[in-house]
C-alpha positions as YAML, in Angstrom:
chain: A
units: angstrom
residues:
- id: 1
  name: UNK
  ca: [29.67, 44.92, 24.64]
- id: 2
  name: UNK
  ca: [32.92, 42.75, 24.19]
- id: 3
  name: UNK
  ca: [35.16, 43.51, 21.33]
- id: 4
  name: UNK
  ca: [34.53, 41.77, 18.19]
- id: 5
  name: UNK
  ca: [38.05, 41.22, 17.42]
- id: 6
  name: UNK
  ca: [38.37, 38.84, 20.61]
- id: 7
  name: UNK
  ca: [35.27, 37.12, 20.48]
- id: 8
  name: UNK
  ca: [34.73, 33.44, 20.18]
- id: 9
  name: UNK
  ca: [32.06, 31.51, 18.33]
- id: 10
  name: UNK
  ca: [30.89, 27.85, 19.45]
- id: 11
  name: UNK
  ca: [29.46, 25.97, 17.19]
- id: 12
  name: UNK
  ca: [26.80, 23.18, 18.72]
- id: 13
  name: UNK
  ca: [25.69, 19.95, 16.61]
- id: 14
  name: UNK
  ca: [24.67, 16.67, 16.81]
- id: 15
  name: UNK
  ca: [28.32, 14.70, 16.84]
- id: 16
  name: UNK
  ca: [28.27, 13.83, 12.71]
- id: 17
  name: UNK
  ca: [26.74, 17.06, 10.72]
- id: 18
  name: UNK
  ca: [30.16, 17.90, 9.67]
- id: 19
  name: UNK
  ca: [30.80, 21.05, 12.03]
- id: 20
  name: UNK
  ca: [34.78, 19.73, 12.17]
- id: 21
  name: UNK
  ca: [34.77, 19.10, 8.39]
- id: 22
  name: UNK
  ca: [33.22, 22.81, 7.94]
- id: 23
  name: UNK
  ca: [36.23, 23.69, 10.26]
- id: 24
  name: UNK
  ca: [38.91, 21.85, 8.75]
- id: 25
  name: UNK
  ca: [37.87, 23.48, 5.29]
- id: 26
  name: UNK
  ca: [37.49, 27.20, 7.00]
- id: 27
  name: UNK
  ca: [40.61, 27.29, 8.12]
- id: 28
  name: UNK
  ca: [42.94, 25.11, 6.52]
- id: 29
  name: UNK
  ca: [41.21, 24.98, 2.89]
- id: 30
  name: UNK
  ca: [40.96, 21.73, 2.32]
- id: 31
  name: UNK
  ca: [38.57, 18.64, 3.09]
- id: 32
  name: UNK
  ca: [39.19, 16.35, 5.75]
- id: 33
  name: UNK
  ca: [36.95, 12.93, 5.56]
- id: 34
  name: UNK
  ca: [37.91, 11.10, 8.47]
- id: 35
  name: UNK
  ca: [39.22, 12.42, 11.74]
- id: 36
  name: UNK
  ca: [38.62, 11.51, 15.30]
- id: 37
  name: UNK
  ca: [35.80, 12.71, 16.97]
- id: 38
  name: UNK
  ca: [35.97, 16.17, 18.50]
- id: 39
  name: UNK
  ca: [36.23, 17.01, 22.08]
- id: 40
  name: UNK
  ca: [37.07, 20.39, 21.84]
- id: 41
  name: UNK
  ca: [39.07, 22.20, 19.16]
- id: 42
  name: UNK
  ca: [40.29, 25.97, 18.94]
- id: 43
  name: UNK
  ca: [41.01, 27.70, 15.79]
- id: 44
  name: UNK
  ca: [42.73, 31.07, 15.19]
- id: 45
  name: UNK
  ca: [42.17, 32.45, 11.36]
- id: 46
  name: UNK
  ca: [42.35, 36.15, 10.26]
- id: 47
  name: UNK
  ca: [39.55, 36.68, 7.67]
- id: 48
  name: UNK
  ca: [39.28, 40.24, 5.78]
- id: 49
  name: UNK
  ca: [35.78, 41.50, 5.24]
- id: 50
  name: UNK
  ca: [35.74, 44.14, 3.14]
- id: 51
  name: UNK
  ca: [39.12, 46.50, 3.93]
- id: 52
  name: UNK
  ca: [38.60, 45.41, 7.21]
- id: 53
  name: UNK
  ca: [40.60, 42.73, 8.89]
- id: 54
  name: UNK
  ca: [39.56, 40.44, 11.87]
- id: 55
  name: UNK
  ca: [41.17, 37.86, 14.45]
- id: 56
  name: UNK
  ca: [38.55, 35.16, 14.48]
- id: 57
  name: UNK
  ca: [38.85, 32.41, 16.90]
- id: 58
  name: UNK
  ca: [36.56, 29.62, 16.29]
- id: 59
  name: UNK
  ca: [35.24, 26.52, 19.09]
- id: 60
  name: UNK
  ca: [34.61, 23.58, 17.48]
- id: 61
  name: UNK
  ca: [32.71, 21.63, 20.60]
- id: 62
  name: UNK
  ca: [32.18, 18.09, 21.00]
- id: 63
  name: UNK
  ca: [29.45, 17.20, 19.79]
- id: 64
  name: UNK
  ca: [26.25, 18.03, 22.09]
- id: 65
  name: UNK
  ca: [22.27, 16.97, 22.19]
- id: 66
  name: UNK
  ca: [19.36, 17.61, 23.65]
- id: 67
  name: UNK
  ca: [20.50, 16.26, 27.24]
- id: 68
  name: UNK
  ca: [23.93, 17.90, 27.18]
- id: 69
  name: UNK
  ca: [24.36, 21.18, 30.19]
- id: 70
  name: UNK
  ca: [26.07, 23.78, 28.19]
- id: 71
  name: UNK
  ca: [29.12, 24.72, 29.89]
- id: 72
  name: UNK
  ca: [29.46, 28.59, 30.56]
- id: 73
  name: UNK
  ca: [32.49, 28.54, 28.06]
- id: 74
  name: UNK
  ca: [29.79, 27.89, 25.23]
- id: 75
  name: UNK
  ca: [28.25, 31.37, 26.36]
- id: 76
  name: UNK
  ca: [31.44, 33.55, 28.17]
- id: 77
  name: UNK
  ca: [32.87, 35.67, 25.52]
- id: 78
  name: UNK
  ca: [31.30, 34.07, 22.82]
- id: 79
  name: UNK
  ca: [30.04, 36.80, 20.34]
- id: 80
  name: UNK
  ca: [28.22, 34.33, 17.60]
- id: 81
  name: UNK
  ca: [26.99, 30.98, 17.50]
- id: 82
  name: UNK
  ca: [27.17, 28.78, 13.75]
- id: 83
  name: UNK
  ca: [24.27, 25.94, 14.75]
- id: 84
  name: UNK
  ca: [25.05, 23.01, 11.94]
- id: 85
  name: UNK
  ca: [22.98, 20.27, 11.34]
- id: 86
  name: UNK
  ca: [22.98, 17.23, 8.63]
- id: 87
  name: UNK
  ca: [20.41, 17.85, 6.25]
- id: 88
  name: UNK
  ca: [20.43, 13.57, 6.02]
- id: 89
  name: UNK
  ca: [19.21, 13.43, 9.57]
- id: 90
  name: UNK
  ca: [16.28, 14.81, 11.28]
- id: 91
  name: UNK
  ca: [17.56, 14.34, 14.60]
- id: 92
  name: UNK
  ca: [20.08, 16.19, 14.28]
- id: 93
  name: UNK
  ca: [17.99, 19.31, 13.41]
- id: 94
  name: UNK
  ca: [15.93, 18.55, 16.29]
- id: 95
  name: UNK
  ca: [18.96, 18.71, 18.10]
- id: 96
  name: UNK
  ca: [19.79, 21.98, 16.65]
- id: 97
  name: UNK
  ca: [16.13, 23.41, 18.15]
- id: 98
  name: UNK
  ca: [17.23, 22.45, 21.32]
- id: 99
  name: UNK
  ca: [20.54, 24.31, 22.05]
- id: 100
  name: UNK
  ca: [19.51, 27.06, 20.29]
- id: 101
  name: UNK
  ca: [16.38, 27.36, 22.79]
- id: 102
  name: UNK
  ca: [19.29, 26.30, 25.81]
- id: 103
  name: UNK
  ca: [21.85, 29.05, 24.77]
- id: 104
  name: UNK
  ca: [18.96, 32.20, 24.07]
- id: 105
  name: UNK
  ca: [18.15, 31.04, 28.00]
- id: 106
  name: UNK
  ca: [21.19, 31.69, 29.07]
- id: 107
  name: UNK
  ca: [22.88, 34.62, 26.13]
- id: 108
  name: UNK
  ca: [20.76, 37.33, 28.55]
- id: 109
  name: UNK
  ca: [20.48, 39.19, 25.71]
- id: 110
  name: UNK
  ca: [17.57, 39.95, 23.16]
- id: 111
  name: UNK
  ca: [19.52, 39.58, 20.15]
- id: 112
  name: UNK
  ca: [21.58, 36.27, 19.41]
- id: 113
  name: UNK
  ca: [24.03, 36.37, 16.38]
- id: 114
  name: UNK
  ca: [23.61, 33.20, 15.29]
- id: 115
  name: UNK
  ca: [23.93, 31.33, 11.13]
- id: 116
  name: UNK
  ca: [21.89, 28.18, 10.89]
- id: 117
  name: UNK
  ca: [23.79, 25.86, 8.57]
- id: 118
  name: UNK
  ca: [22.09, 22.55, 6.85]
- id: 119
  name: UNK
  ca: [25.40, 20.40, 6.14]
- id: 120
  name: UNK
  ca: [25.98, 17.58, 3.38]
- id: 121
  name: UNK
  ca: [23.79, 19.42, 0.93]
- id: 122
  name: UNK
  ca: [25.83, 17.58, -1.66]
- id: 123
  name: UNK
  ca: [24.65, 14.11, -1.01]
- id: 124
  name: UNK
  ca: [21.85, 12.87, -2.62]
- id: 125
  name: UNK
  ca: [17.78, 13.85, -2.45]
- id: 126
  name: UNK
  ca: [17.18, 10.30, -1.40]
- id: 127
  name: UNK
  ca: [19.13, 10.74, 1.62]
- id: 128
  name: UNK
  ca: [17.91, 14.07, 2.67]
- id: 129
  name: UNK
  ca: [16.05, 13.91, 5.84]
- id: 130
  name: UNK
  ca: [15.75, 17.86, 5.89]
- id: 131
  name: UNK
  ca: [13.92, 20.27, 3.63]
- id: 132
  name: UNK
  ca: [15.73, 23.35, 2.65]
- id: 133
  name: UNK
  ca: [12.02, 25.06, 3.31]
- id: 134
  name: UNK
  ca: [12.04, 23.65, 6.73]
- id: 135
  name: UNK
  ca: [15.87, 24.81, 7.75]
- id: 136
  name: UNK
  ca: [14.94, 28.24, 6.40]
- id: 137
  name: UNK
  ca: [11.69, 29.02, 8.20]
- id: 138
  name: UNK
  ca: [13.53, 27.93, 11.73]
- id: 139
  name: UNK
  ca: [16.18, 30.53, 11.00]
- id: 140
  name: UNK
  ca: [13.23, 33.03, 10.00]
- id: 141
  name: UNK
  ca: [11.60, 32.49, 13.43]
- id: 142
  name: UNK
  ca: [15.09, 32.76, 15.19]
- id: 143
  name: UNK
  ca: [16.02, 36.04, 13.12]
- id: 144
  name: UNK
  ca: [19.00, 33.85, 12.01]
- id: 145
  name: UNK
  ca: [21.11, 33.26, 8.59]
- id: 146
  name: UNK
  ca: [20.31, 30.12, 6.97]
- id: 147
  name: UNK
  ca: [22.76, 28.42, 4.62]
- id: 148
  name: UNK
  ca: [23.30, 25.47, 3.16]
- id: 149
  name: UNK
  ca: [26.65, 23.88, 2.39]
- id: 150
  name: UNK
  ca: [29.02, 20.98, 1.67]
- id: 151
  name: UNK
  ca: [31.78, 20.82, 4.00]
- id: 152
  name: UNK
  ca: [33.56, 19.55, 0.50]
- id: 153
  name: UNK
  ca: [32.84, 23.08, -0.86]
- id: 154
  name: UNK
  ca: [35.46, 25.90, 0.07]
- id: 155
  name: UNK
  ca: [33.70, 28.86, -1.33]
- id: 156
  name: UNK
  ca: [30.14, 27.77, 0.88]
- id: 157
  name: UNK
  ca: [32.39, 26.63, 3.86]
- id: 158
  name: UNK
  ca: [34.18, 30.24, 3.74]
- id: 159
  name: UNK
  ca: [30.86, 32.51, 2.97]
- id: 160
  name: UNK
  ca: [29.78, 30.40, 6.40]
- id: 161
  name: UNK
  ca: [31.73, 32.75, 8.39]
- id: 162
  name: UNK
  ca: [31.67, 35.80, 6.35]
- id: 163
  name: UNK
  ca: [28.22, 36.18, 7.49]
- id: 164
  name: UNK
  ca: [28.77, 35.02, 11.42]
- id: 165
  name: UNK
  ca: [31.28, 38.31, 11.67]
- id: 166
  name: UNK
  ca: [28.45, 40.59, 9.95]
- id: 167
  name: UNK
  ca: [26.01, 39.52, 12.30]
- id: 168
  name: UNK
  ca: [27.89, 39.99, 15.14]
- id: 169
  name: UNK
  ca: [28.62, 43.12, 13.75]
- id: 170
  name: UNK
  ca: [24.50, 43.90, 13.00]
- id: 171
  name: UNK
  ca: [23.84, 42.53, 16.88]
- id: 172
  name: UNK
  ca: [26.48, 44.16, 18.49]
- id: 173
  name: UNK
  ca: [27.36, 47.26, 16.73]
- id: 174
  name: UNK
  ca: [30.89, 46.89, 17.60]
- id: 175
  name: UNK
  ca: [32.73, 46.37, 14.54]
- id: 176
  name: UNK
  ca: [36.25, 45.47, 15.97]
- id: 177
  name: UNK
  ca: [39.52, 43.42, 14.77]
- id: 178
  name: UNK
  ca: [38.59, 39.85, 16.92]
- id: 179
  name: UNK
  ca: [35.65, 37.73, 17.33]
- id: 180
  name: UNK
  ca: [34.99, 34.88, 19.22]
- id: 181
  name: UNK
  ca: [32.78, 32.09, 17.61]
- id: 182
  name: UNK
  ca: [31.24, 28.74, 18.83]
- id: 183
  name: UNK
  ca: [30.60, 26.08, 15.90]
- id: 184
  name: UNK
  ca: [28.14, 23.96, 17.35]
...
């Protein structure tokens, strides 16, 4: 199994749930409104858990959907997969279904770390598209974290990949200094 410390972690999304936001606040701490859209983007953050610290290098990919052929860089050396969706847009957690169903076809593995996160939790109920209920029970029948956050919110944003490490850590068993990350 590879090492956790040089892992990387797409993350796959419909192209607005806010996976670059959740990025931009991850690793440089702050909130970033507008930007261009993403093609590809590589991060490189180290992030202590515990006494432990790791070398975590995080994909943001373009924005995919339910069409989109997942490249073999989405799966090669990935270790953990953060699926985001906009919890003001059912489409794009029907999206979300999708590539997780495309990448568990091709991981070749049983066990798929993977944290489910329902983005723009901070905007209004009127606009919600999403049930927190319904985001939960999909990560229940995936064996996946669920989270909601606010790309706006640090503290969520960080806890985000806090738990992608410890379940690549409870999937692999290989508790090492890098991981590799897709934000999807």
């Amino acid at each position: 199994s590879p090492a956790l410390g040089d892992a990387e972690t797409p993350a796959l999304c419909f192209p607005t749930p806010g996976k670059t936001s959740l990025a931009h606040q991850f690793v440089e701490g702050k909130f970033v409104e507008c930007y261009e859209p993403t093609v590809e983007s590589s991060y490189n953050k180290v992030v202590v858990v515990g006494k432990d610290e790791f070398q975590l290098q995080l994909v943001d990919t373009a924005g995919q959907d339910e069409y989109s052929i997942l490249p073999h860089s989405f799966i090669i050396g990935i270790h953990g997969y953060v699926l985001v969706y906009s919890v003001t847009s059912l489409r794009s957690f029907q999206v979300v279904k999708t590539l997780h169903t495309k990448l568990y076809e091709s991981w070749g593995r049983t066990r798929m770390p993977v944290v489910l996160v329902g983005n723009k939790a901070d905007l209004t109920l009127q606009s919600r598209e999403v049930r927190t209920d319904e985001g939960k029970k999909l990560a229940e029948s995936w064996g996946a974290v669920f989270l909601e956050s606010s790309a706006k919110e640090n503290q969520v944003t960080q806890g985000i990949f806090m738990r992608i490490i410890e379940e690549i850590d409870r999937v692999d068993n290989s508790y090492d200094r890098s991981a590799g990350c897709c934000l999807m």
